[in-house]
Structures are given as structure tokens and as C-alpha cells.
mmCIF file of C-alpha atoms and ligand atoms in Angstrom:
data_model
loop_
_atom_site.group_PDB
_atom_site.id
_atom_site.type_symbol
_atom_site.label_atom_id
_atom_site.label_comp_id
_atom_site.label_asym_id
_atom_site.label_seq_id
_atom_site.Cartn_x
_atom_site.Cartn_y
_atom_site.Cartn_z
ATOM 1 C CA UNK A 1 97.847 85.393 127.117
ATOM 2 C CA UNK A 2 98.646 85.295 123.392
ATOM 3 C CA UNK A 3 97.645 87.771 120.708
ATOM 4 C CA UNK A 4 96.905 84.722 118.470
ATOM 5 C CA UNK A 5 97.000 81.356 120.239
ATOM 6 C CA UNK A 6 98.126 78.759 117.694
ATOM 7 C CA UNK A 7 98.935 76.217 120.423
ATOM 8 C CA UNK A 8 95.285 75.935 121.512
ATOM 9 C CA UNK A 9 94.290 75.069 117.941
ATOM 10 C CA UNK A 10 97.123 72.572 117.622
ATOM 11 C CA UNK A 11 96.064 70.814 120.806
ATOM 12 C CA UNK A 12 92.611 70.321 119.272
ATOM 13 C CA UNK A 13 93.980 68.920 115.986
ATOM 14 C CA UNK A 14 97.335 67.370 116.785
ATOM 15 C CA UNK A 15 96.521 63.674 116.167
ATOM 16 C CA UNK A 16 94.929 64.466 112.782
ATOM 17 C CA UNK A 17 97.805 66.728 111.775
ATOM 18 C CA UNK A 18 100.342 64.085 112.781
ATOM 19 C CA UNK A 19 98.493 61.572 110.598
ATOM 20 C CA UNK A 20 98.259 63.985 107.651
ATOM 21 C CA UNK A 21 101.983 64.771 107.804
ATOM 22 C CA UNK A 22 102.813 61.070 108.158
ATOM 23 C CA UNK A 23 100.742 60.298 105.071
ATOM 24 C CA UNK A 24 102.809 62.775 103.014
ATOM 25 C CA UNK A 25 106.069 61.317 104.366
ATOM 26 C CA UNK A 26 104.776 57.882 103.375
ATOM 27 C CA UNK A 27 103.818 58.719 99.796
ATOM 28 C CA UNK A 28 106.755 61.094 99.284
ATOM 29 C CA UNK A 29 105.156 63.433 96.721
ATOM 30 C CA UNK A 30 106.462 66.583 98.382
ATOM 31 C CA UNK A 31 105.852 68.798 95.361
ATOM 32 C CA UNK A 32 102.299 68.949 93.933
ATOM 33 C CA UNK A 33 101.266 65.804 95.756
ATOM 34 C CA UNK A 34 97.608 64.708 95.833
ATOM 35 C CA UNK A 35 96.818 66.885 98.871
ATOM 36 C CA UNK A 36 97.377 70.041 96.811
ATOM 37 C CA UNK A 37 94.574 69.348 94.324
ATOM 38 C CA UNK A 38 92.405 68.033 97.152
ATOM 39 C CA UNK A 39 92.860 71.245 99.098
ATOM 40 C CA UNK A 40 92.135 73.378 96.034
ATOM 41 C CA UNK A 41 88.865 71.464 95.513
ATOM 42 C CA UNK A 42 87.805 71.808 99.120
ATOM 43 C CA UNK A 43 88.660 75.500 99.284
ATOM 44 C CA UNK A 44 86.569 76.056 96.138
ATOM 45 C CA UNK A 45 83.633 74.199 97.738
ATOM 46 C CA UNK A 46 84.053 76.282 100.874
ATOM 47 C CA UNK A 47 83.753 79.494 98.837
ATOM 48 C CA UNK A 48 81.046 78.113 96.540
ATOM 49 C CA UNK A 49 79.673 80.025 93.530
ATOM 50 C CA UNK A 50 81.776 78.145 90.979
ATOM 51 C CA UNK A 51 85.185 79.528 91.852
ATOM 52 C CA UNK A 52 88.491 77.896 90.972
ATOM 53 C CA UNK A 53 91.305 77.904 93.520
ATOM 54 C CA UNK A 54 94.966 77.905 92.514
ATOM 55 C CA UNK A 55 97.150 77.413 95.582
ATOM 56 C CA UNK A 56 100.606 78.997 95.782
ATOM 57 C CA UNK A 57 103.603 79.555 98.039
ATOM 58 C CA UNK A 58 102.426 82.669 99.952
ATOM 59 C CA UNK A 59 99.971 85.526 99.996
ATOM 60 C CA UNK A 60 102.680 87.650 98.445
ATOM 61 C CA UNK A 61 103.090 85.221 95.538
ATOM 62 C CA UNK A 62 99.304 85.138 95.199
ATOM 63 C CA UNK A 63 99.351 88.902 94.595
ATOM 64 C CA UNK A 64 102.257 88.624 92.192
ATOM 65 C CA UNK A 65 100.590 85.795 90.243
ATOM 66 C CA UNK A 66 97.280 87.700 90.097
ATOM 67 C CA UNK A 67 98.968 90.807 88.687
ATOM 68 C CA UNK A 68 101.014 88.727 86.223
ATOM 69 C CA UNK A 69 97.783 87.084 85.074
ATOM 70 C CA UNK A 70 96.349 90.565 84.473
ATOM 71 C CA UNK A 71 99.468 91.437 82.458
ATOM 72 C CA UNK A 72 100.666 94.276 84.706
ATOM 73 C CA UNK A 73 103.906 95.917 83.575
ATOM 74 C CA UNK A 74 105.791 99.200 83.124
ATOM 75 C CA UNK A 75 103.594 102.227 82.482
ATOM 76 C CA UNK A 76 100.672 100.710 84.385
ATOM 77 C CA UNK A 77 99.225 102.333 87.506
ATOM 78 C CA UNK A 78 97.602 100.075 90.103
ATOM 79 C CA UNK A 79 95.658 101.770 92.912
ATOM 80 C CA UNK A 80 96.080 100.475 96.477
ATOM 81 C CA UNK A 81 95.149 101.700 99.947
ATOM 82 C CA UNK A 82 97.944 103.653 101.665
ATOM 83 C CA UNK A 83 97.131 101.780 104.871
ATOM 84 C CA UNK A 84 98.081 98.141 104.205
ATOM 85 C CA UNK A 85 100.709 95.412 104.526
ATOM 86 C CA UNK A 86 103.784 96.019 102.277
ATOM 87 C CA UNK A 87 103.097 92.981 100.058
ATOM 88 C CA UNK A 88 100.090 94.719 98.485
ATOM 89 C CA UNK A 89 102.254 97.393 96.847
ATOM 90 C CA UNK A 90 105.376 95.236 96.500
ATOM 91 C CA UNK A 91 103.881 92.995 93.809
ATOM 92 C CA UNK A 92 103.093 96.081 91.682
ATOM 93 C CA UNK A 93 106.580 97.562 92.090
ATOM 94 C CA UNK A 94 108.272 94.221 91.315
ATOM 95 C CA UNK A 95 106.505 94.142 87.945
ATOM 96 C CA UNK A 96 107.786 97.621 87.099
ATOM 97 C CA UNK A 97 104.357 99.209 87.481
ATOM 98 C CA UNK A 98 103.419 102.152 89.705
ATOM 99 C CA UNK A 99 101.506 101.704 92.982
ATOM 100 C CA UNK A 100 99.226 104.697 93.539
ATOM 101 C CA UNK A 101 98.371 105.141 97.217
ATOM 102 C CA UNK A 102 94.778 106.113 97.928
ATOM 103 C CA UNK A 103 93.217 106.990 101.259
ATOM 104 C CA UNK A 104 90.892 104.708 103.201
ATOM 105 C CA UNK A 105 87.451 105.028 104.739
ATOM 106 C CA UNK A 106 87.781 105.869 108.471
ATOM 107 C CA UNK A 107 85.057 103.433 109.528
ATOM 108 C CA UNK A 108 85.901 100.298 107.532
ATOM 109 C CA UNK A 109 89.655 100.899 106.883
ATOM 110 C CA UNK A 110 88.973 99.938 103.264
ATOM 111 C CA UNK A 111 89.929 101.790 100.086
ATOM 112 C CA UNK A 112 87.588 104.798 99.781
ATOM 113 C CA UNK A 113 85.772 104.555 96.394
ATOM 114 C CA UNK A 114 85.361 108.324 96.022
ATOM 115 C CA UNK A 115 89.068 108.913 96.724
ATOM 116 C CA UNK A 116 89.811 106.201 94.191
ATOM 117 C CA UNK A 117 87.706 107.980 91.558
ATOM 118 C CA UNK A 118 89.533 111.285 92.278
ATOM 119 C CA UNK A 119 92.945 109.613 92.018
ATOM 120 C CA UNK A 120 92.099 107.952 88.697
ATOM 121 C CA UNK A 121 90.953 111.323 87.287
ATOM 122 C CA UNK A 122 94.159 113.004 88.363
ATOM 123 C CA UNK A 123 96.551 110.371 86.999
ATOM 124 C CA UNK A 124 99.169 111.888 84.660
ATOM 125 C CA UNK A 125 98.872 110.834 81.017
ATOM 126 C CA UNK A 126 102.107 108.833 80.963
ATOM 127 C CA UNK A 127 100.506 106.305 83.331
ATOM 128 C CA UNK A 128 97.712 103.871 82.375
ATOM 129 C CA UNK A 129 95.070 103.216 85.068
ATOM 130 C CA UNK A 130 94.706 99.431 84.781
ATOM 131 C CA UNK A 131 93.435 98.144 88.098
ATOM 132 C CA UNK A 132 92.932 98.247 91.834
ATOM 133 C CA UNK A 133 94.009 96.018 94.697
ATOM 134 C CA UNK A 134 91.438 96.401 97.457
ATOM 135 C CA UNK A 135 92.489 95.192 100.898
ATOM 136 C CA UNK A 136 90.040 93.644 103.364
ATOM 137 C CA UNK A 137 91.809 94.983 106.431
ATOM 138 C CA UNK A 138 91.405 93.123 109.732
ATOM 139 C CA UNK A 139 89.054 90.654 108.044
ATOM 140 C CA UNK A 140 86.221 92.908 106.854
ATOM 141 C CA UNK A 141 85.321 92.434 103.166
ATOM 142 C CA UNK A 142 85.537 95.671 101.140
ATOM 143 C CA UNK A 143 82.541 97.132 99.322
ATOM 144 C CA UNK A 144 83.316 95.545 95.947
ATOM 145 C CA UNK A 145 80.080 96.797 94.420
ATOM 146 C CA UNK A 146 80.998 100.429 95.135
ATOM 147 C CA UNK A 147 84.534 99.893 93.877
ATOM 148 C CA UNK A 148 83.374 98.295 90.632
ATOM 149 C CA UNK A 149 81.135 101.302 89.953
ATOM 150 C CA UNK A 150 84.362 103.293 89.725
ATOM 151 C CA UNK A 151 86.453 100.709 87.859
ATOM 152 C CA UNK A 152 83.888 99.293 85.371
ATOM 153 C CA UNK A 153 83.456 102.669 83.675
ATOM 154 C CA UNK A 154 87.181 102.813 82.990
ATOM 155 C CA UNK A 155 87.701 99.214 82.077
ATOM 156 C CA UNK A 156 89.850 98.586 85.147
ATOM 157 C CA UNK A 157 89.966 95.316 87.088
ATOM 158 C CA UNK A 158 89.807 94.791 90.849
ATOM 159 C CA UNK A 159 91.898 92.244 92.749
ATOM 160 C CA UNK A 160 90.799 91.511 96.322
ATOM 161 C CA UNK A 161 93.701 91.155 98.747
ATOM 162 C CA UNK A 162 91.837 88.871 101.140
ATOM 163 C CA UNK A 163 94.874 87.728 103.141
ATOM 164 C CA UNK A 164 93.001 88.746 106.286
ATOM 165 C CA UNK A 165 89.381 88.171 105.242
ATOM 166 C CA UNK A 166 89.198 84.595 103.966
ATOM 167 C CA UNK A 167 86.187 83.122 105.778
ATOM 168 C CA UNK A 168 84.268 86.427 105.713
ATOM 169 C CA UNK A 169 81.124 87.191 103.709
ATOM 170 C CA UNK A 170 79.270 90.102 102.183
ATOM 171 C CA UNK A 171 75.564 90.025 101.315
ATOM 172 C CA UNK A 172 75.534 86.245 101.501
ATOM 173 C CA UNK A 173 78.551 85.801 99.200
ATOM 174 C CA UNK A 174 81.779 84.363 100.575
ATOM 175 C CA UNK A 175 85.111 86.157 100.226
ATOM 176 C CA UNK A 176 86.656 84.650 97.110
ATOM 177 C CA UNK A 177 83.479 85.073 95.042
ATOM 178 C CA UNK A 178 83.047 88.836 95.565
ATOM 179 C CA UNK A 179 85.374 89.736 92.671
ATOM 180 C CA UNK A 180 86.704 87.801 89.636
ATOM 181 C CA UNK A 181 90.168 87.594 91.221
ATOM 182 C CA UNK A 182 90.967 87.246 94.927
ATOM 183 C CA UNK A 183 94.224 86.472 96.698
ATOM 184 C CA UNK A 184 94.699 85.084 100.186
ATOM 185 C CA UNK A 185 97.448 83.963 102.551
ATOM 186 C CA UNK A 186 97.892 80.911 104.759
ATOM 187 C CA UNK A 187 100.627 82.482 106.877
ATOM 188 C CA UNK A 188 100.236 80.871 110.341
ATOM 189 C CA UNK A 189 98.622 83.897 111.994
ATOM 190 C CA UNK A 190 95.946 84.453 109.319
ATOM 191 C CA UNK A 191 92.421 83.123 110.000
ATOM 192 C CA UNK A 192 93.220 79.958 107.962
ATOM 193 C CA UNK A 193 96.930 79.385 108.483
ATOM 194 C CA UNK A 194 99.352 76.552 107.786
ATOM 195 C CA UNK A 195 102.673 75.781 109.506
ATOM 196 C CA UNK A 196 104.840 77.849 107.194
ATOM 197 C CA UNK A 197 104.117 79.967 104.138
ATOM 198 C CA UNK A 198 101.212 79.383 101.817
ATOM 199 C CA UNK A 199 98.606 81.217 99.778
ATOM 200 C CA UNK A 200 96.006 80.961 97.040
ATOM 201 C CA UNK A 201 94.469 82.819 94.149
ATOM 202 C CA UNK A 202 90.720 82.360 93.767
ATOM 203 C CA UNK A 203 89.050 83.165 90.472
ATOM 204 C CA UNK A 204 85.711 82.885 88.747
ATOM 205 C CA UNK A 205 87.438 82.842 85.332
ATOM 206 C CA UNK A 206 88.481 79.416 83.943
ATOM 207 C CA UNK A 207 90.968 80.988 81.483
ATOM 208 C CA UNK A 208 92.620 83.006 84.228
ATOM 209 C CA UNK A 209 92.920 79.870 86.379
ATOM 210 C CA UNK A 210 94.763 78.113 83.544
ATOM 211 C CA UNK A 211 97.167 81.065 83.207
ATOM 212 C CA UNK A 212 97.738 81.121 86.983
ATOM 213 C CA UNK A 213 98.564 77.387 86.995
ATOM 214 C CA UNK A 214 101.111 77.966 84.253
ATOM 215 C CA UNK A 215 102.623 81.045 85.949
ATOM 216 C CA UNK A 216 102.979 79.081 89.187
ATOM 217 C CA UNK A 217 105.384 76.597 87.498
ATOM 218 C CA UNK A 218 107.743 78.768 85.456
ATOM 219 C CA UNK A 219 105.216 79.531 82.744
ATOM 220 C CA UNK A 220 104.940 75.914 81.599
ATOM 221 C CA UNK A 221 102.580 74.950 78.778
ATOM 222 C CA UNK A 222 101.132 71.512 78.076
ATOM 223 C CA UNK A 223 104.525 69.961 78.807
ATOM 224 C CA UNK A 224 106.742 70.925 81.750
ATOM 225 C CA UNK A 225 109.573 72.095 79.447
ATOM 226 C CA UNK A 226 107.274 73.723 76.976
ATOM 227 C CA UNK A 227 107.595 77.306 78.283
ATOM 228 C CA UNK A 228 104.890 79.675 77.075
ATOM 229 C CA UNK A 229 105.323 82.690 79.378
ATOM 230 C CA UNK A 230 107.673 84.019 82.072
ATOM 231 C CA UNK A 231 106.556 82.528 85.389
ATOM 232 C CA UNK A 232 107.845 81.834 88.876
ATOM 233 C CA UNK A 233 108.309 78.923 91.266
ATOM 234 C CA UNK A 234 105.188 79.618 93.280
ATOM 235 C CA UNK A 235 103.839 76.212 94.353
ATOM 236 C CA UNK A 236 102.308 75.340 97.723
ATOM 237 C CA UNK A 237 104.165 72.495 99.504
ATOM 238 C CA UNK A 238 102.263 69.228 99.768
ATOM 239 C CA UNK A 239 102.950 69.184 103.525
ATOM 240 C CA UNK A 240 101.298 72.584 103.965
ATOM 241 C CA UNK A 241 98.306 71.454 101.871
ATOM 242 C CA UNK A 242 97.937 68.375 104.111
ATOM 243 C CA UNK A 243 97.980 70.554 107.228
ATOM 244 C CA UNK A 244 95.500 73.005 105.710
ATOM 245 C CA UNK A 245 93.082 70.175 104.830
ATOM 246 C CA UNK A 246 92.890 69.284 108.522
ATOM 247 C CA UNK A 247 92.466 72.912 109.598
ATOM 248 C CA UNK A 248 89.814 73.582 106.948
ATOM 249 C CA UNK A 249 87.662 70.915 108.648
ATOM 250 C CA UNK A 250 87.185 73.167 111.672
ATOM 251 C CA UNK A 251 87.455 76.533 109.921
ATOM 252 C CA UNK A 252 83.713 77.363 109.916
ATOM 253 C CA UNK A 253 83.540 76.582 113.630
ATOM 254 C CA UNK A 254 86.598 78.796 114.247
ATOM 255 C CA UNK A 255 85.067 81.673 112.291
ATOM 256 C CA UNK A 256 81.942 81.383 114.477
ATOM 257 C CA UNK A 257 84.065 81.428 117.605
ATOM 258 C CA UNK A 258 85.900 84.495 116.359
ATOM 259 C CA UNK A 259 82.529 86.149 115.805
ATOM 260 C CA UNK A 260 81.500 85.339 119.380
ATOM 261 C CA UNK A 261 84.754 86.806 120.742
ATOM 262 C CA UNK A 262 84.261 89.923 118.620
ATOM 263 C CA UNK A 263 80.661 90.390 119.743
ATOM 264 C CA UNK A 264 81.744 90.032 123.348
ATOM 265 C CA UNK A 265 84.466 92.684 122.918
ATOM 266 C CA UNK A 266 82.067 95.024 121.177
ATOM 267 C CA UNK A 267 79.544 94.737 124.027
ATOM 268 C CA UNK A 268 82.126 95.029 126.797
ATOM 269 C CA UNK A 269 83.880 98.037 125.247
ATOM 270 C CA UNK A 270 80.663 99.991 124.732
ATOM 271 C CA UNK A 271 81.091 101.704 128.087
ATOM 272 C CA UNK A 272 84.579 103.011 127.325
ATOM 273 C CA UNK A 273 83.967 106.401 125.721
ATOM 274 C CA UNK A 274 87.538 106.753 124.487
ATOM 275 C CA UNK A 275 87.530 103.533 122.525
ATOM 276 C CA UNK A 276 86.440 103.434 118.867
ATOM 277 C CA UNK A 277 85.248 99.894 118.150
ATOM 278 C CA UNK A 278 85.303 98.180 114.750
ATOM 279 C CA UNK A 279 82.292 98.918 112.558
ATOM 280 C CA UNK A 280 80.775 96.075 110.534
ATOM 281 C CA UNK A 281 78.421 97.344 107.801
ATOM 282 C CA UNK A 282 75.026 95.719 107.408
ATOM 283 C CA UNK A 283 75.203 92.450 105.444
ATOM 284 C CA UNK A 284 78.915 91.926 106.207
ATOM 285 C CA UNK A 285 80.569 89.173 108.226
ATOM 286 C CA UNK A 286 84.194 89.796 109.102
ATOM 287 C CA UNK A 287 86.683 86.934 109.354
ATOM 288 C CA UNK A 288 88.024 88.775 112.429
ATOM 289 C CA UNK A 289 91.710 88.298 111.647
ATOM 290 C CA UNK A 290 92.134 91.147 114.114
ATOM 291 C CA UNK A 291 89.934 92.976 116.603
ATOM 292 C CA UNK A 292 91.238 96.484 116.179
ATOM 293 C CA UNK A 293 90.176 99.490 118.196
ATOM 294 C CA UNK A 294 91.304 103.109 118.165
ATOM 295 C CA UNK A 295 92.425 104.756 121.378
ATOM 296 C CA UNK A 296 93.969 108.094 122.340
ATOM 297 C CA UNK A 297 97.588 107.871 123.513
ATOM 298 C CA UNK A 298 97.869 104.489 121.757
ATOM 299 C CA UNK A 299 101.585 103.846 122.384
ATOM 300 C CA UNK A 300 101.301 104.557 126.124
ATOM 301 C CA UNK A 301 98.206 102.356 126.371
ATOM 302 C CA UNK A 302 99.988 99.489 124.526
ATOM 303 C CA UNK A 303 102.995 99.847 126.870
ATOM 304 C CA UNK A 304 100.725 99.718 129.937
ATOM 305 C CA UNK A 305 98.971 96.598 128.633
ATOM 306 C CA UNK A 306 102.324 94.947 127.920
ATOM 307 C CA UNK A 307 103.321 95.543 131.577
ATOM 308 C CA UNK A 308 100.092 93.809 132.566
ATOM 309 C CA UNK A 309 101.005 90.804 130.386
ATOM 310 C CA UNK A 310 98.502 91.660 127.655
ATOM 311 C CA UNK A 311 99.954 91.500 124.146
ATOM 312 C CA UNK A 312 98.698 93.934 121.497
ATOM 313 C CA UNK A 313 99.881 94.860 118.010
ATOM 314 C CA UNK A 314 99.822 97.845 115.687
ATOM 315 C CA UNK A 315 98.818 97.126 112.067
ATOM 316 C CA UNK A 316 100.281 99.389 110.722
ATOM 317 C CA UNK A 317 102.385 102.103 112.412
ATOM 318 C CA UNK A 318 103.178 103.912 109.165
ATOM 319 C CA UNK A 319 101.252 104.158 105.887
ATOM 320 C CA UNK A 320 103.104 102.749 102.866
ATOM 321 C CA UNK A 321 103.368 106.024 100.947
ATOM 322 C CA UNK A 322 105.670 107.218 103.737
ATOM 323 C CA UNK A 323 108.016 104.214 103.606
ATOM 324 C CA UNK A 324 111.219 105.142 101.720
ATOM 325 C CA UNK A 325 110.959 102.664 98.786
ATOM 326 C CA UNK A 326 107.409 103.840 98.038
ATOM 327 C CA UNK A 327 107.779 107.552 98.786
ATOM 328 C CA UNK A 328 109.000 108.484 95.304
ATOM 329 C CA UNK A 329 106.050 107.324 93.223
ATOM 330 C CA UNK A 330 103.515 109.712 91.695
ATOM 331 C CA UNK A 331 100.858 110.659 94.216
ATOM 332 C CA UNK A 332 97.345 112.142 94.106
ATOM 333 C CA UNK A 333 97.220 115.774 95.343
ATOM 334 C CA UNK A 334 95.108 114.921 98.420
ATOM 335 C CA UNK A 335 97.212 113.622 101.332
ATOM 336 C CA UNK A 336 95.992 110.234 102.646
ATOM 337 C CA UNK A 337 95.034 112.008 105.877
ATOM 338 C CA UNK A 338 92.804 109.223 107.213
ATOM 339 C CA UNK A 339 95.592 106.643 106.773
ATOM 340 C CA UNK A 340 98.013 108.895 108.630
ATOM 341 C CA UNK A 341 95.624 109.450 111.480
ATOM 342 C CA UNK A 342 94.706 105.746 111.802
ATOM 343 C CA UNK A 343 98.372 104.770 111.943
ATOM 344 C CA UNK A 344 98.742 106.625 115.246
ATOM 345 C CA UNK A 345 95.539 105.309 116.860
ATOM 346 C CA UNK A 346 94.944 101.669 115.897
ATOM 347 C CA UNK A 347 95.541 98.901 118.417
ATOM 348 C CA UNK A 348 94.787 95.230 117.830
ATOM 349 C CA UNK A 349 93.709 93.277 120.921
ATOM 350 C CA UNK A 350 94.171 89.550 121.538
ATOM 351 C CA UNK A 351 91.872 87.732 119.055
ATOM 352 C CA UNK A 352 91.629 84.054 118.248
ATOM 353 C CA UNK A 353 88.936 81.351 118.361
ATOM 354 C CA UNK A 354 90.118 80.026 121.735
ATOM 355 C CA UNK A 355 90.272 83.274 123.735
ATOM 356 C CA UNK A 356 88.568 82.638 127.096
ATOM 357 C CA UNK A 357 85.939 84.978 128.529
ATOM 358 C CA UNK A 358 88.128 85.451 131.620
ATOM 359 C CA UNK A 359 91.073 86.592 129.492
ATOM 360 C CA UNK A 360 88.811 88.845 127.467
ATOM 361 C CA UNK A 361 87.421 90.435 130.641
ATOM 362 C CA UNK A 362 90.971 91.067 131.798
ATOM 363 C CA UNK A 363 91.875 92.769 128.486
ATOM 364 C CA UNK A 364 88.845 95.050 128.778
ATOM 365 C CA UNK A 365 89.377 95.982 132.424
ATOM 366 C CA UNK A 366 93.115 96.630 131.998
ATOM 367 C CA UNK A 367 92.386 98.705 128.902
ATOM 368 C CA UNK A 368 89.884 100.760 130.954
ATOM 369 C CA UNK A 369 92.511 101.251 133.686
ATOM 370 C CA UNK A 370 95.137 102.298 131.168
ATOM 371 C CA UNK A 371 92.827 104.858 129.553
ATOM 372 C CA UNK A 372 91.884 106.322 132.946
ATOM 373 C CA UNK A 373 95.493 106.438 134.128
ATOM 374 C CA UNK A 374 94.704 104.072 137.003
ATOM 375 C CA UNK A 375 97.510 101.854 138.330
HETATM 376 C C1 PLP B 1 99.723 88.759 105.281
HETATM 377 C C2 PLP B 1 99.325 89.653 104.178
HETATM 378 C C3 PLP B 1 99.875 89.533 102.887
HETATM 379 C C4 PLP B 1 100.999 88.629 102.563
HETATM 380 O O1 PLP B 1 100.831 87.304 102.873
HETATM 381 P P1 PLP B 1 102.119 86.330 103.049
HETATM 382 O O2 PLP B 1 101.515 84.979 102.994
HETATM 383 O O3 PLP B 1 102.750 86.678 104.326
HETATM 384 O O4 PLP B 1 103.034 86.569 101.890
HETATM 385 C C5 PLP B 1 99.394 90.376 101.911
HETATM 386 N N1 PLP B 1 98.440 91.284 102.154
HETATM 387 C C6 PLP B 1 97.903 91.446 103.383
HETATM 388 C C7 PLP B 1 96.851 92.486 103.571
HETATM 389 C C8 PLP B 1 98.349 90.669 104.437
HETATM 390 O O5 PLP B 1 97.812 90.835 105.657
#
């Protein structure tokens, strides 16, 4: 059993992927070939609501490009959840700004809007509160309406880190159109993954899209050697775009399958009193990048499952504010207690569109045995 079975997906698509890769080898436009613009168009149609998609080299570059487009620099404070992947805070630190770690909501694992408001109030005067990166952890879109109630009053922007939630929805709107600026990742294990690194920035603002396109190629202007700003080399490879075009064709079906797997877990785990199942608020559809539960004695349970041949993962064992490079930044007075407590309890179970019912039943019954101390 695999935590995420990429081979099952490849078996379904292999002939089309072979043909798509061969087409790139034939035309030879490895950098910014026609598949890149084609993919950007199709991703925008997938999201709908008049968004523009600017593809890039990774989810990390997507965050960096988004913050560069917002002009983040020294003296700026950007608020992020303490419980997230390192890339979320990394982009802020790389630009010389200050990541401020805020606690999460214990039910949705998303940045807690009231804790955000408290942290903004407390910020020392030498720091400027400019924006927020909200993270849609495990695939569940954050409550962007509640967050913007906090940020709009202070003229702060919100960037959605949707590396895990692309394919999800909230109140009928697709992830990508929930905020003016969204970033995502096409790392192989994400819901929509390529065969290497890839990412995208999605925006509703035409001017921002133009800036992002320039930033992605060294800050070029109208001409390639007409440099108008400091940028990066952040392009998506044509080969990865070609692969993503094939995978995008079955992405809606895969999201539905993930939903079926999640529903099945949620029903089957209802009888296990010790297990806290993921909560999906009304009107939300998760992309189910992960199916993450909370269990007592998490590390022992994970070890038992590993002995039984059931892979699990812990996202994340330690909140970012406790990692040495991030421990020295200014911090709000309230400890991110929820983040700390989640870090010791969360356990992600095998989740992918091709997980069989038999394998799922085995995960649930072995988990029950592990929790009861049965052999
Ligand atoms: C995976 C991930 C990223 C980074 O994406 P890469 O493509 O690996 O650079 C950023 N944020 C979150 C929340 C992620 O899960």
C-alpha cells in the first residue's frame, strides 16, 4: 500500500503522457514552449471566474513571486500560520521581511482570524503589517471572507497558499478565485502533480499578472534584455506543462474519487472514539491532498501501522516558530498552543484517487487494533 499511489495514475495515462513528452522532444521548445501557455489557459478555465494563471518552477517560487509582486521587503511583517510547510515562511524571510507566526483553528487547521487580529494589534511599531499568507492545509480552503474582514480594515492583502487545495471549492467558488492572489504547487504528491517541480500563481488582477510574468524571467520588460525590475528564473519547464495538460484532463474525476475515499474514511472511522476526523465546514469541498486524523499516542500508532505495512505521514511534527531559523523573529505574546498540540497528534492516512476499498478497510481495522493495543 502507498500513502500516495502515483503509479496507479500513471498506468491510466501512460500512452497519453508518452505522446505528450514525445511531442515536446519533437518540437524542441524546452523553455516556454507552446504547452506552457496552453496549460495556463486551461488552468484558468478550470478555475473560472476570470482568473489569470502564471505558471512557474515550483510552489515555493510561486510564493516568492507573489510576495515580490506585492513589493514585500525589509520592515514588512507578513502573518502566516505557525503550522505549515517551511516554504510559506521562507519566501518572506528571503525577501528580508518578518514572518509572524499565528495560531490555527483546531478544527480546520487554518489561520485563526481572531488570533490574526490580535497579532496585528500587538505588532511593534518598527514593523509594518502588510499582508497574510493563509494556508489551505490538507486541501481544505481557508475562510477567506473571515480573513479579509481582518485585513481589509488595515489595508493588508491576503495570499492563498493553495499548494494542497488546488481543486477544492468554497461556497461554489474554486480555489484560485477565492482571493486576488493564490499560489499552488505541482510537486508530484500534490493533488495536481507533474513529474518534477512546478507551480503557478493565480490572480484576478491583470496588472499583477503582467508583473508576475516579468518577475518570472529576470524582471524583463517589453524586450528580453530590457530589465525593469529584479526578478528570478522561475519558469515552468515545457515538459512539465505537457505532462500537466494530460493530468488536468482527469483532474475533476480524481477530485471526485478523493472525495469518495474521504467520505468512506469518515464513515468507517465514526466508531473509533479516540480518532478525531477531519471537519469540512458547510459549503466547502476539500481537495483532499491528505486525509489527516488526530489520535492519542500518535507515534506509537504510526509505528504499529508501519509494522503492518500501512504507510502514514506526519504533516508537520514541529510548528515553524520552533524551528531554529524562524525562532528568533518577533512573536505575538500568545503561544501558538493549538499548533503545538496538533503537531503531536496529527497522522495522515493513505489517500489518493485509486485507493481500493479493501485497502481502506485494512487501514481502518489496523488503526482500531493499534488504538486498542491489540496485536
Ligand atoms: C508543497 C507546499 C509548498 C511548496 O511547494 P513546492 O512545489 O514543493 O515548492 C508550499 N506550501 C505548502 C503548504 C505546501 O504544501
